[in-house]
Amino acid sequence: MTVIARRLAGHLARGLVMILVVATVSFFIVNNIPGDPMAARYEKLIEGGMSPEAAAQAVKVLYGFQPTGTLWQQYTDYMAGLVHLDLGVSVSRPGTPVLDVLGEAAKWTVLPVLAGTLLSFLVGVMLGVFAAIKRKSKLGDALAISGSLLHGIPQYVLAMLLVVIFATLIPILPAEGPVDILFEPGFNAGYIGSLAEHAVLPVVTYALSAYGGWVLAMKSSVVTVLGDDFILAAELRGMKRSIVFRYIARNAILPLFTILALSLGLLLGGAVFIEKIFNYPGLGLMLINGVNDRDYALMSGAFLLITTAVIVANIVADLFYTTIDPRVRSGEEAS
Amino acid sequence: MSATLIPEASSGGTGAGPGAPSTASTMRRNFWRGVWRVMRRKPSRLAGAVILVGFAFMAIFGPMFYPDQLPDNANAITQPPSWEHWFGTDPQGRDVLALVITGSRYVLLSAAVTALITVVFGTGLGLFSGFKRGRWDTVLMRVTDMKLTIPGLPLLLVLATVWKFGNPLQMGLVLGLLGWGGVARAVRAQTLSLRERGFIEAARGLGLSTRHIIGKELLPSMAPYIAMNMLIAVTGAVYAQVGLFFLGVLPYESNNWGVMLNLAVFQAGAMITPYALGYLLAPLLAILLLTLGIVLVVDAMDEIFNPRLREE
């Protein structure tokens, strides 16, 4: 246990430093933004048919709470706010704290990403084993190529193709939005069914985009283990195939948990595209809206939260790896 | 057989007669024979090479056949594919195929810049870190880890509020500077394993300079690996920059595939209106074809340079 505790402490320290760095970087990028959010808001209000005086008044009210003072003072204010989980107030949704906006958005990102990861992991690992065992046949070859191709295809291309096929050409699934507004939110069959129906395409997109990585990694891992001496020894001793297979699976799957972190990071980062295409109100969409509306509190908040999620995912994956692999746990392999 | 002719001609040029075989040329001939064998056994790999050459031609020469401003045609707005317009027309009546071809220059030029920067930076840092080891190695790898952890796309989105990425070189530069982490890691791992091998030890025992060891011993044995990484970096770069334009966070200054996708999806509604499908599918097909070409070529290179993978 002490090894795990030590690792956890190290990870947490490093994670905190990274969050600090990212927060600092995003603060200074934001403070260099050429497009003035006040001006952008003003123009938007005028476009919306407001008279110039009313627009100026509205902007003043909205921005009455904007931080003032020197850059350094703003920076320390911002950091002090972060410690209290205060990310500022959203400008494009006047008066709403960014944390509330993001908290509402987070569930629309986290749940589909987790579902997609799980799905792609199960399917990818199984097909990866298959591709490794049958690697000399046409089918194994085809599986490996399908893995590399899906690994290489951008997420947004996948998402768009899926929408075109399953929502336009064969209209069986809804193309966008998280849920039908016809149903009353709550624990009733209609609402849950609509939620599930709307989640199918995004989850499948997440799963397909991560699937390739799993197949390729599992295939190469199994091929490596197959060549190990202890497999040969087990076969020579006449062990049952099912037991040998369990040996192979257990050893081959271990390195894959390091990929879990990478995969979660990829999916969380890619949420930007998938949420934009499916109009899913998650963190990625909030980030894009923040950029487009020049709502920099929302933008840097969303960026910070996505990065934090990736860092946490990394730590969890590493700890998980430490727990399940006895070689790492005993501290033989320091890092 | 034509592939094997080239090294033979070159060995004839060096004046080596049949009695004095030059090892370099035989090696080269064997290499090309291996390439040819791999290609012939799986013709799909040849297709990959053909696709990549085709894209290069398209980006270099394609835009020359079209005027700077593609002609609008108010009478042919958002048409489905036809003989005249293979992929239909966009909402301004421009030919979609022409848009894809003229847009390829921006996309591929910036991808090439990205790949170059990624590989030069990544290889340099990876070699330095893996060969020197010690304190610098620790520091550099911590930095690399950090870079790898920060999700690239969200960071690019935030950066897009500051930079405008007007020309492809700028775009390539930024993507390259953000993307070298993976290559640095991979090259470092390779260096660490190679430096313990016999031939490096022998070179060091002979008192050869570090420059010689890195330039003449380490780099050549890693070259194919680096080249593959470079091709993969190209896909990453195309993916990222088309995506940025697609999301609509950058101004539509230049004509490229991402802008096309953005206009198709968010203005022409091509995802839900079947007759505008051509407008959406053309850039998507271009990206898919490019990815396919790169995957096939990387696969072939893997087999050529990694004889253990060859199963006769």
XYZ file of C-alpha atoms in Angstrom:
647
model
C 0.000 0.000 0.000
C 2.795 2.413 0.742
C 3.939 2.274 -2.858
C 0.487 3.234 -4.015
C 0.279 6.035 -1.472
C 3.659 7.383 -2.518
C 2.717 7.232 -6.175
C -0.575 8.933 -5.466
C 1.144 11.757 -3.601
C 3.604 12.253 -6.450
C 0.854 12.250 -9.026
C -1.261 14.686 -7.090
C 1.643 17.088 -6.666
C 2.464 16.918 -10.359
C -1.197 17.255 -11.297
C -1.553 20.359 -9.164
C 1.505 21.924 -10.762
C 0.074 21.193 -14.197
C -3.294 22.678 -13.365
C -1.514 25.743 -12.063
C 0.498 26.040 -15.275
C -2.553 25.566 -17.470
C -4.546 28.110 -15.471
C -1.724 30.630 -15.754
C -1.312 30.065 -19.482
C -5.012 30.364 -20.170
C -5.200 33.507 -18.034
C -2.481 35.214 -20.030
C -3.833 34.049 -23.385
C -7.212 35.396 -22.411
C -5.727 38.714 -21.421
C -4.166 39.034 -24.860
C -7.377 38.513 -26.739
C -7.629 41.228 -29.334
C -11.393 41.024 -29.695
C -12.829 42.964 -26.761
C -15.700 40.954 -25.275
C -17.497 44.159 -24.335
C -17.305 45.427 -27.895
C -18.422 42.046 -29.219
C -21.403 42.057 -26.880
C -22.246 45.629 -27.815
C -22.246 44.825 -31.535
C -24.372 41.781 -30.929
C -26.967 43.793 -29.016
C -27.066 46.393 -31.788
C -27.481 43.642 -34.351
C -30.292 42.295 -32.220
C -32.150 45.539 -32.779
C -31.268 47.457 -29.611
C -30.656 51.185 -29.736
C -27.014 52.229 -29.159
C -27.735 53.882 -25.797
C -29.678 50.909 -24.477
C -26.955 48.564 -25.700
C -24.237 50.612 -24.015
C -26.296 50.633 -20.804
C -26.841 46.879 -20.965
C -23.166 46.214 -21.537
C -22.257 48.424 -18.599
C -24.634 46.533 -16.321
C -23.343 43.193 -17.546
C -19.731 44.127 -17.086
C -20.085 46.036 -13.849
C -18.353 43.198 -12.060
C -15.386 42.961 -14.420
C -12.106 42.796 -12.547
C -10.066 45.972 -12.556
C -6.564 46.860 -11.530
C -3.178 45.813 -12.826
C -2.587 42.576 -14.657
C -0.807 41.098 -11.662
C -3.670 42.009 -9.362
C -6.149 40.398 -11.773
C -3.985 37.330 -11.893
C -3.837 36.926 -8.144
C -7.591 37.556 -7.954
C -8.158 34.885 -10.582
C -5.954 32.384 -8.779
C -7.556 33.130 -5.419
C -10.910 32.576 -7.081
C -9.747 29.227 -8.446
C -8.847 28.032 -4.972
C -12.431 28.708 -3.938
C -13.684 27.039 -7.130
C -14.845 30.433 -8.349
C -14.315 30.577 -12.099
C -15.944 33.937 -12.593
C -19.251 34.861 -14.108
C -20.354 33.933 -17.590
C -20.830 36.853 -19.937
C -22.887 35.186 -22.630
C -25.332 33.963 -19.977
C -25.488 37.084 -17.886
C -25.261 36.604 -14.186
C -24.681 32.845 -14.155
C -21.497 31.663 -12.450
C -19.293 29.719 -14.868
C -19.065 26.853 -12.404
C -22.845 26.318 -12.594
C -22.811 26.377 -16.394
C -19.964 23.872 -16.500
C -21.394 21.659 -13.784
C -24.568 21.371 -15.824
C -22.512 20.663 -18.952
C -20.115 18.142 -17.402
C -22.616 15.299 -17.191
C -23.320 15.552 -20.916
C -19.635 14.999 -21.566
C -18.588 12.543 -18.873
C -21.348 9.954 -19.266
C -21.122 9.508 -23.065
C -17.313 9.486 -22.903
C -17.314 6.775 -20.246
C -19.903 4.730 -22.123
C -17.910 5.074 -25.351
C -14.654 4.104 -23.642
C -16.178 1.021 -22.062
C -17.815 -0.090 -25.298
C -14.703 0.402 -27.406
C -12.573 -1.306 -24.765
C -14.718 -4.446 -24.693
C -15.113 -4.751 -28.454
C -11.590 -3.630 -29.281
C -9.882 -5.984 -26.850
C -11.868 -8.996 -27.975
C -11.292 -8.323 -31.651
C -7.644 -7.545 -30.892
C -7.135 -11.001 -29.405
C -8.846 -12.477 -32.416
C -6.685 -10.467 -34.810
C -3.552 -11.683 -33.009
C -4.493 -15.358 -33.048
C -5.660 -15.268 -36.655
C -2.935 -12.886 -37.779
C -1.925 -15.058 -40.681
C -5.385 -15.249 -42.174
C -7.258 -12.737 -44.294
C -9.699 -12.005 -41.489
C -6.958 -11.085 -39.028
C -5.379 -8.850 -41.622
C -8.691 -7.170 -42.288
C -9.220 -6.578 -38.563
C -5.794 -4.992 -38.204
C -6.372 -2.749 -41.229
C -9.792 -1.760 -39.924
C -8.097 -0.849 -36.668
C -5.486 1.358 -38.317
C -8.062 3.002 -40.533
C -10.504 3.817 -37.747
C -7.570 4.962 -35.657
C -6.585 7.343 -38.448
C -9.995 8.714 -39.340
C -10.755 11.997 -37.601
C -13.609 11.909 -35.107
C -15.576 14.596 -36.887
C -15.485 12.661 -40.154
C -16.834 9.597 -38.356
C -19.513 11.653 -36.649
C -20.664 13.285 -39.860
C -20.727 10.016 -41.765
C -22.789 8.436 -38.998
C -25.263 11.313 -39.054
C -25.538 11.160 -42.819
C -26.118 7.421 -42.789
C -28.303 6.920 -39.728
C -30.174 10.172 -39.512
C -30.539 11.347 -43.102
C -30.304 8.443 -45.538
C -31.896 5.902 -43.169
C -33.684 8.142 -40.674
C -33.841 5.875 -37.634
C -31.940 7.935 -35.061
C -32.126 11.583 -34.038
C -29.307 13.717 -35.422
C -28.852 16.280 -32.693
C -29.647 17.505 -29.229
C -29.367 15.566 -25.976
C -33.078 14.813 -25.573
C -36.480 15.530 -27.113
C -38.012 18.621 -25.537
C -41.451 17.028 -25.795
C -40.820 14.883 -22.764
C -40.887 16.168 -19.254
C -37.532 15.727 -17.531
C -37.748 13.149 -14.821
C -37.759 9.471 -14.227
C -40.304 8.392 -16.828
C -40.043 5.980 -19.709
C -40.451 8.566 -22.445
C -37.722 10.838 -21.157
C -35.225 8.053 -20.467
C -35.943 6.449 -23.833
C -35.419 9.738 -25.615
C -32.176 10.311 -23.713
C -30.903 6.881 -24.712
C -31.974 7.328 -28.311
C -30.171 10.633 -28.588
C -27.065 9.220 -26.939
C -26.638 6.343 -29.415
C -24.854 8.197 -32.193
C -22.481 10.221 -29.959
C -21.541 7.156 -27.913
C -20.983 5.079 -31.039
C -18.789 7.838 -32.453
C -16.698 7.938 -29.284
C -16.456 4.156 -29.312
C -15.480 3.875 -32.979
C -12.823 6.545 -32.694
C -11.148 4.774 -29.777
C -11.724 1.245 -31.086
C -8.790 1.262 -33.502
C -6.270 2.016 -30.787
C -7.513 -0.860 -28.643
C -7.453 -3.399 -31.471
C -3.926 -2.494 -32.519
C -2.571 -2.366 -28.976
C -4.209 -5.620 -27.934
C -3.042 -7.355 -31.082
C 0.593 -6.419 -30.618
C 0.414 -7.162 -26.902
C -0.996 -10.638 -27.470
C 1.564 -11.352 -30.185
C 4.338 -10.430 -27.749
C 2.951 -12.611 -24.969
C 2.430 -15.537 -27.352
C 6.173 -15.596 -27.936
C 7.005 -15.691 -24.215
C 8.622 -18.734 -22.689
C 6.015 -19.346 -20.043
C 3.353 -19.886 -22.707
C 5.535 -22.476 -24.373
C 6.163 -24.080 -20.976
C 2.456 -24.166 -20.211
C 1.743 -25.781 -23.554
C 4.518 -28.331 -23.078
C 3.150 -29.265 -19.696
C -0.091 -30.079 -21.459
C -2.244 -27.461 -19.846
C -5.747 -27.002 -21.100
C -6.154 -24.432 -23.841
C -8.613 -22.465 -21.776
C -6.087 -22.066 -18.958
C -3.294 -21.107 -21.333
C -5.649 -18.623 -22.831
C -6.305 -17.108 -19.434
C -2.540 -16.737 -18.911
C -2.260 -14.970 -22.229
C -5.204 -12.681 -21.626
C -4.065 -11.666 -18.161
C -0.584 -10.756 -19.261
C -1.551 -9.184 -22.549
C -4.188 -6.911 -21.126
C -1.917 -5.269 -18.548
C -0.103 -2.825 -20.817
C -3.451 -1.701 -22.162
C -4.298 0.163 -19.002
C -1.640 2.703 -19.808
C -3.529 3.355 -23.024
C -6.716 3.854 -21.055
C -5.460 7.243 -19.914
C -4.466 8.258 -23.421
C -7.790 7.102 -24.766
C -9.768 9.045 -22.174
C -7.724 12.122 -22.963
C -8.366 11.684 -26.664
C -12.077 11.306 -26.138
C -12.366 14.247 -23.766
C -10.430 16.421 -26.198
C -12.457 15.134 -29.124
C -15.660 15.937 -27.279
C -15.277 19.369 -28.866
C -16.117 17.992 -32.317
C -18.650 15.419 -31.340
C -20.624 17.797 -29.175
C -20.583 20.455 -31.862
C -21.839 18.064 -34.531
C -24.514 16.462 -32.374
C -25.335 19.735 -30.659
C -24.760 18.078 -27.321
C -24.517 20.648 -24.509
C -21.310 19.320 -22.917
C -17.998 20.895 -21.967
C -16.695 20.911 -25.534
C -19.663 22.841 -26.836
C -19.302 25.277 -23.931
C -15.675 25.813 -24.914
C -16.619 26.570 -28.526
C -19.430 28.870 -27.471
C -17.046 30.612 -25.105
C -14.574 31.163 -27.945
C -17.226 32.351 -30.375
C -18.921 34.708 -27.912
C -15.609 35.929 -26.548
C -16.905 34.841 -23.157
C -13.485 34.311 -21.729
C -14.482 33.273 -18.243
C -16.522 30.436 -19.746
C -13.792 29.609 -22.247
C -10.912 29.360 -19.786
C -13.162 27.599 -17.287
C -14.126 24.935 -19.811
C -10.530 24.531 -20.934
C -9.347 24.218 -17.350
C -12.020 21.675 -16.512
C -11.296 19.505 -19.576
C -7.584 19.563 -18.790
C -8.258 18.716 -15.163
C -10.443 15.816 -16.248
C -7.643 14.471 -18.435
C -5.111 14.813 -15.617
C -7.409 13.027 -13.178
C -8.040 10.293 -15.749
C -4.297 9.832 -16.078
C -3.822 9.524 -12.344
C -6.694 7.058 -11.990
C -5.424 4.936 -14.875
C -1.934 4.830 -13.404
C -3.164 3.911 -9.928
C -5.377 1.250 -11.415
C -2.395 -0.123 -13.271
C -0.379 -0.156 -10.058
C -3.111 -2.046 -8.259
C -3.590 -4.777 -10.818
C 0.020 -5.372 -11.848
C 1.900 -7.003 -8.959
C 5.268 -6.245 -10.580
C 4.662 -2.518 -10.443
C 3.078 -2.721 -7.013
C 6.105 -4.287 -5.376
C 8.112 -1.340 -6.619
C 10.421 -3.232 -8.958
C 9.561 -0.867 -11.744
C 9.893 2.568 -10.266
C 8.480 4.434 -13.234
C 11.172 -5.244 -62.342
C 11.692 -1.607 -63.160
C 12.426 -0.835 -59.529
C 15.472 -3.075 -59.484
C 16.882 -1.423 -62.590
C 17.619 1.862 -60.889
C 20.333 0.720 -58.484
C 21.897 -1.419 -61.181
C 22.243 1.603 -63.407
C 23.798 3.559 -60.554
C 26.257 0.807 -59.743
C 27.270 0.781 -63.406
C 27.868 4.500 -63.112
C 30.368 4.102 -60.314
C 32.424 1.899 -62.599
C 32.311 -1.197 -60.440
C 32.885 -4.153 -62.742
C 31.453 -7.628 -62.265
C 34.656 -8.745 -60.612
C 34.554 -5.995 -57.960
C 31.075 -5.933 -56.455
C 30.479 -2.828 -54.407
C 28.709 -3.706 -51.208
C 26.748 -0.486 -51.088
C 25.130 -1.083 -54.432
C 24.308 -4.706 -53.690
C 22.723 -3.633 -50.474
C 20.724 -1.039 -52.296
C 19.672 -3.563 -54.889
C 18.547 -5.969 -52.187
C 16.627 -3.169 -50.564
C 14.732 -2.328 -53.737
C 14.104 -5.979 -54.351
C 12.591 -6.191 -50.847
C 10.433 -3.160 -51.564
C 9.294 -4.695 -54.806
C 8.514 -8.020 -53.161
C 6.455 -6.402 -50.428
C 4.608 -4.287 -52.953
C 3.893 -7.175 -55.262
C 2.653 -9.445 -52.533
C 0.048 -6.961 -51.422
C -0.897 -4.653 -54.267
C -2.967 -2.526 -51.892
C 0.273 -1.009 -50.634
C 1.177 0.132 -54.099
C -2.210 1.813 -54.154
C -1.213 3.704 -51.006
C 1.886 5.094 -52.667
C -0.119 6.042 -55.760
C -2.689 7.870 -53.617
C -0.021 9.888 -51.823
C 1.719 10.871 -55.059
C -1.674 11.827 -56.469
C -2.386 14.123 -53.518
C 1.025 15.745 -53.820
C 0.371 16.469 -57.511
C -3.073 17.788 -56.693
C -1.722 20.237 -54.144
C 1.193 21.411 -56.279
C -0.342 21.592 -59.737
C -4.090 21.397 -59.129
C -4.743 25.055 -58.250
C -2.964 26.171 -61.457
C -5.893 24.980 -63.540
C -8.361 27.220 -61.783
C -8.703 30.997 -61.540
C -7.988 32.601 -58.161
C -11.656 33.362 -57.689
C -13.718 30.355 -58.685
C -16.624 31.464 -60.905
C -19.999 31.757 -59.183
C -23.078 30.605 -60.970
C -26.373 31.907 -59.653
C -28.297 29.438 -61.809
C -26.682 26.344 -60.346
C -26.918 26.753 -56.580
C -26.446 23.689 -54.339
C -26.950 21.127 -57.068
C -26.667 17.388 -56.557
C -23.830 15.575 -58.332
C -24.102 15.512 -62.120
C -21.844 14.878 -65.099
C -20.957 18.526 -65.269
C -20.229 18.857 -61.549
C -19.067 15.534 -60.171
C -19.763 16.446 -56.573
C -22.449 19.037 -57.231
C -22.150 22.727 -56.494
C -22.042 24.795 -53.332
C -24.608 27.450 -52.310
C -22.762 29.999 -54.453
C -22.867 27.782 -57.514
C -19.170 26.914 -57.439
C -18.019 23.480 -58.496
C -17.309 21.388 -55.384
C -14.549 19.350 -56.999
C -12.742 22.556 -57.922
C -13.089 23.733 -54.327
C -11.559 20.517 -53.026
C -8.644 20.749 -55.441
C -7.865 24.403 -54.796
C -8.319 23.840 -51.070
C -5.834 20.992 -50.979
C -2.857 23.334 -51.220
C -3.483 25.041 -47.894
C -4.236 21.754 -46.166
C -1.278 19.784 -47.461
C 1.250 22.617 -47.290
C 0.536 23.285 -43.636
C 0.490 19.548 -42.932
C 3.934 19.238 -44.516
C 5.263 22.121 -42.398
C 3.812 20.540 -39.277
C 5.317 17.161 -40.073
C 8.730 18.706 -40.690
C 8.743 20.697 -37.452
C 7.373 17.779 -35.450
C 10.035 15.435 -36.718
C 12.977 17.829 -36.428
C 12.001 18.949 -32.928
C 10.887 15.555 -31.729
C 13.909 13.698 -33.085
C 16.337 16.304 -31.810
C 14.922 16.354 -28.310
C 14.401 12.605 -28.179
C 17.971 11.878 -29.302
C 19.461 14.412 -26.924
C 17.381 13.206 -24.023
C 17.933 9.521 -24.639
C 21.632 9.796 -25.393
C 22.676 12.207 -22.647
C 20.294 10.932 -20.006
C 20.813 12.430 -16.558
C 19.212 15.589 -15.310
C 18.312 17.127 -18.660
C 16.581 13.963 -19.640
C 14.372 14.096 -16.547
C 13.490 17.743 -17.069
C 12.766 17.345 -20.783
C 10.634 14.276 -20.280
C 8.618 15.964 -17.525
C 7.937 18.824 -19.933
C 7.034 16.366 -22.679
C 4.683 14.519 -20.356
C 2.952 17.757 -19.532
C 2.595 18.625 -23.179
C 1.158 15.210 -23.874
C -1.349 15.480 -21.066
C -2.822 18.831 -22.041
C -5.526 18.016 -24.582
C -4.360 19.538 -27.851
C -7.621 20.494 -29.452
C -9.075 22.512 -26.599
C -5.716 24.281 -26.329
C -5.824 25.076 -30.057
C -9.325 26.455 -29.629
C -8.132 28.776 -26.897
C -5.157 29.786 -29.031
C -7.474 30.436 -31.961
C -8.758 33.490 -30.119
C -5.279 35.007 -30.298
C -3.861 33.725 -33.592
C -5.739 33.954 -36.841
C -3.840 31.301 -38.833
C -4.241 33.274 -42.043
C -1.610 31.424 -44.039
C -0.742 27.741 -44.108
C 2.827 28.259 -42.882
C 1.631 29.888 -39.681
C -0.884 27.121 -39.109
C 1.765 24.477 -39.743
C 4.175 26.181 -37.377
C 1.733 26.315 -34.470
C 0.571 22.733 -34.969
C 4.168 21.568 -35.230
C 5.216 23.353 -32.050
C 2.300 21.790 -30.221
C 2.761 18.316 -31.618
C 6.328 17.128 -31.124
C 5.712 15.421 -27.777
C 4.813 11.990 -29.103
C 7.750 11.780 -31.486
C 10.177 12.917 -28.790
C 8.981 10.165 -26.478
C 9.184 7.501 -29.171
C 12.640 8.547 -30.379
C 13.932 8.686 -26.823
C 12.687 5.159 -26.167
C 14.386 3.943 -29.339
C 17.615 5.718 -28.461
C 17.622 4.231 -24.980
C 17.294 0.731 -26.336
C 19.753 1.212 -29.209
C 22.511 2.791 -27.143
C 22.918 -0.413 -25.157
C 23.324 -2.504 -28.294
C 26.622 -3.956 -29.416
C 27.299 -1.803 -32.432
C 26.983 1.420 -30.464
C 29.233 0.061 -27.748
C 31.735 -0.943 -30.404
C 31.621 2.509 -31.939
C 32.207 4.062 -28.543
C 35.007 1.616 -27.837
C 36.670 2.638 -31.096
C 36.697 6.189 -29.771
C 34.415 7.582 -32.455
C 32.983 11.006 -31.820
C 29.495 11.528 -30.444
C 28.592 13.235 -33.703
C 29.617 10.182 -35.645
C 27.734 7.842 -33.336
C 24.531 9.855 -33.514
C 24.737 10.789 -37.190
C 26.145 7.609 -38.681
C 25.059 4.884 -36.296
C 21.929 5.895 -34.422
C 20.047 7.990 -36.946
C 20.227 5.600 -39.917
C 18.854 2.746 -37.853
C 16.004 4.938 -36.701
C 15.321 6.673 -40.013
C 12.449 4.458 -41.178
C 10.847 4.738 -37.791
C 11.107 8.511 -37.915
C 9.763 8.603 -41.458
C 6.727 6.617 -40.375
C 6.175 8.993 -37.501
C 6.370 11.861 -39.958
C 3.629 10.372 -42.111
C 1.482 9.855 -39.053
C 2.152 13.467 -38.073
C 0.753 14.479 -41.462
C -2.572 12.825 -40.689
C -2.643 14.460 -37.277
C -1.974 17.863 -38.785
C -4.644 17.512 -41.467
C -7.076 16.324 -38.838
C -6.400 19.207 -36.454
C -6.429 22.072 -38.920
C -9.434 20.921 -40.914
C -11.167 20.459 -37.572
C -10.320 23.976 -36.421
C -11.781 25.514 -39.547
C -14.729 23.161 -39.371
C -15.625 24.354 -35.884
C -15.837 27.862 -37.266
C -13.616 29.521 -34.677
C -11.281 30.884 -37.359
C -12.153 33.453 -40.017
C -12.901 32.086 -43.495
C -9.984 33.808 -45.134
C -8.638 30.945 -47.147
C -10.234 28.229 -49.157
C -9.684 24.829 -47.614
C -11.476 21.638 -46.695
C -12.323 22.683 -43.161
C -14.052 25.861 -44.328
C -15.957 23.769 -46.874
C -17.104 21.367 -44.179
C -18.165 24.205 -41.912
C -20.207 25.906 -44.628
C -21.682 22.602 -45.746
C -22.812 21.536 -42.300
C -23.733 24.760 -40.569
C -24.912 26.872 -43.505
C -26.068 24.546 -46.259
C -27.361 21.984 -43.754
C -25.796 19.235 -45.808
C -26.069 16.652 -43.059
C -29.855 16.720 -43.161
C -30.615 17.724 -46.755
C -29.696 14.847 -49.059
C -29.331 16.912 -52.237
C -26.423 18.859 -50.747
C -24.634 15.662 -49.746
C -22.004 16.018 -52.449
C -20.822 19.259 -50.896
C -20.282 17.526 -47.566
C -18.950 14.235 -48.874
C -16.295 15.624 -51.215
C -13.962 16.993 -48.517
C -14.738 14.015 -46.294
C -13.752 11.634 -49.070
C -10.576 13.605 -49.657
C -9.626 13.254 -45.978
C -10.513 9.561 -45.926
C -8.542 8.848 -49.085
C -5.512 10.684 -47.723
C -5.742 8.750 -44.446
C -6.069 5.485 -46.342
C -3.027 6.274 -48.473
C -0.929 7.098 -45.422
C -2.058 4.015 -43.493
C -1.191 1.758 -46.429
C 2.220 3.339 -46.958
C 3.093 3.188 -43.250
C 2.033 -0.458 -43.246
C 4.260 -1.182 -46.240
C 7.209 0.694 -44.704
C 6.763 -1.234 -41.500
C 7.121 -4.469 -43.384
C 10.024 -3.333 -45.555
C 12.148 -2.087 -42.675
C 11.057 -4.655 -40.146
C 11.964 -7.995 -41.713
C 10.699 -9.874 -38.685
C 7.182 -8.946 -39.709
C 7.584 -10.525 -43.113
C 5.872 -13.853 -43.163
C 6.799 -15.788 -46.209
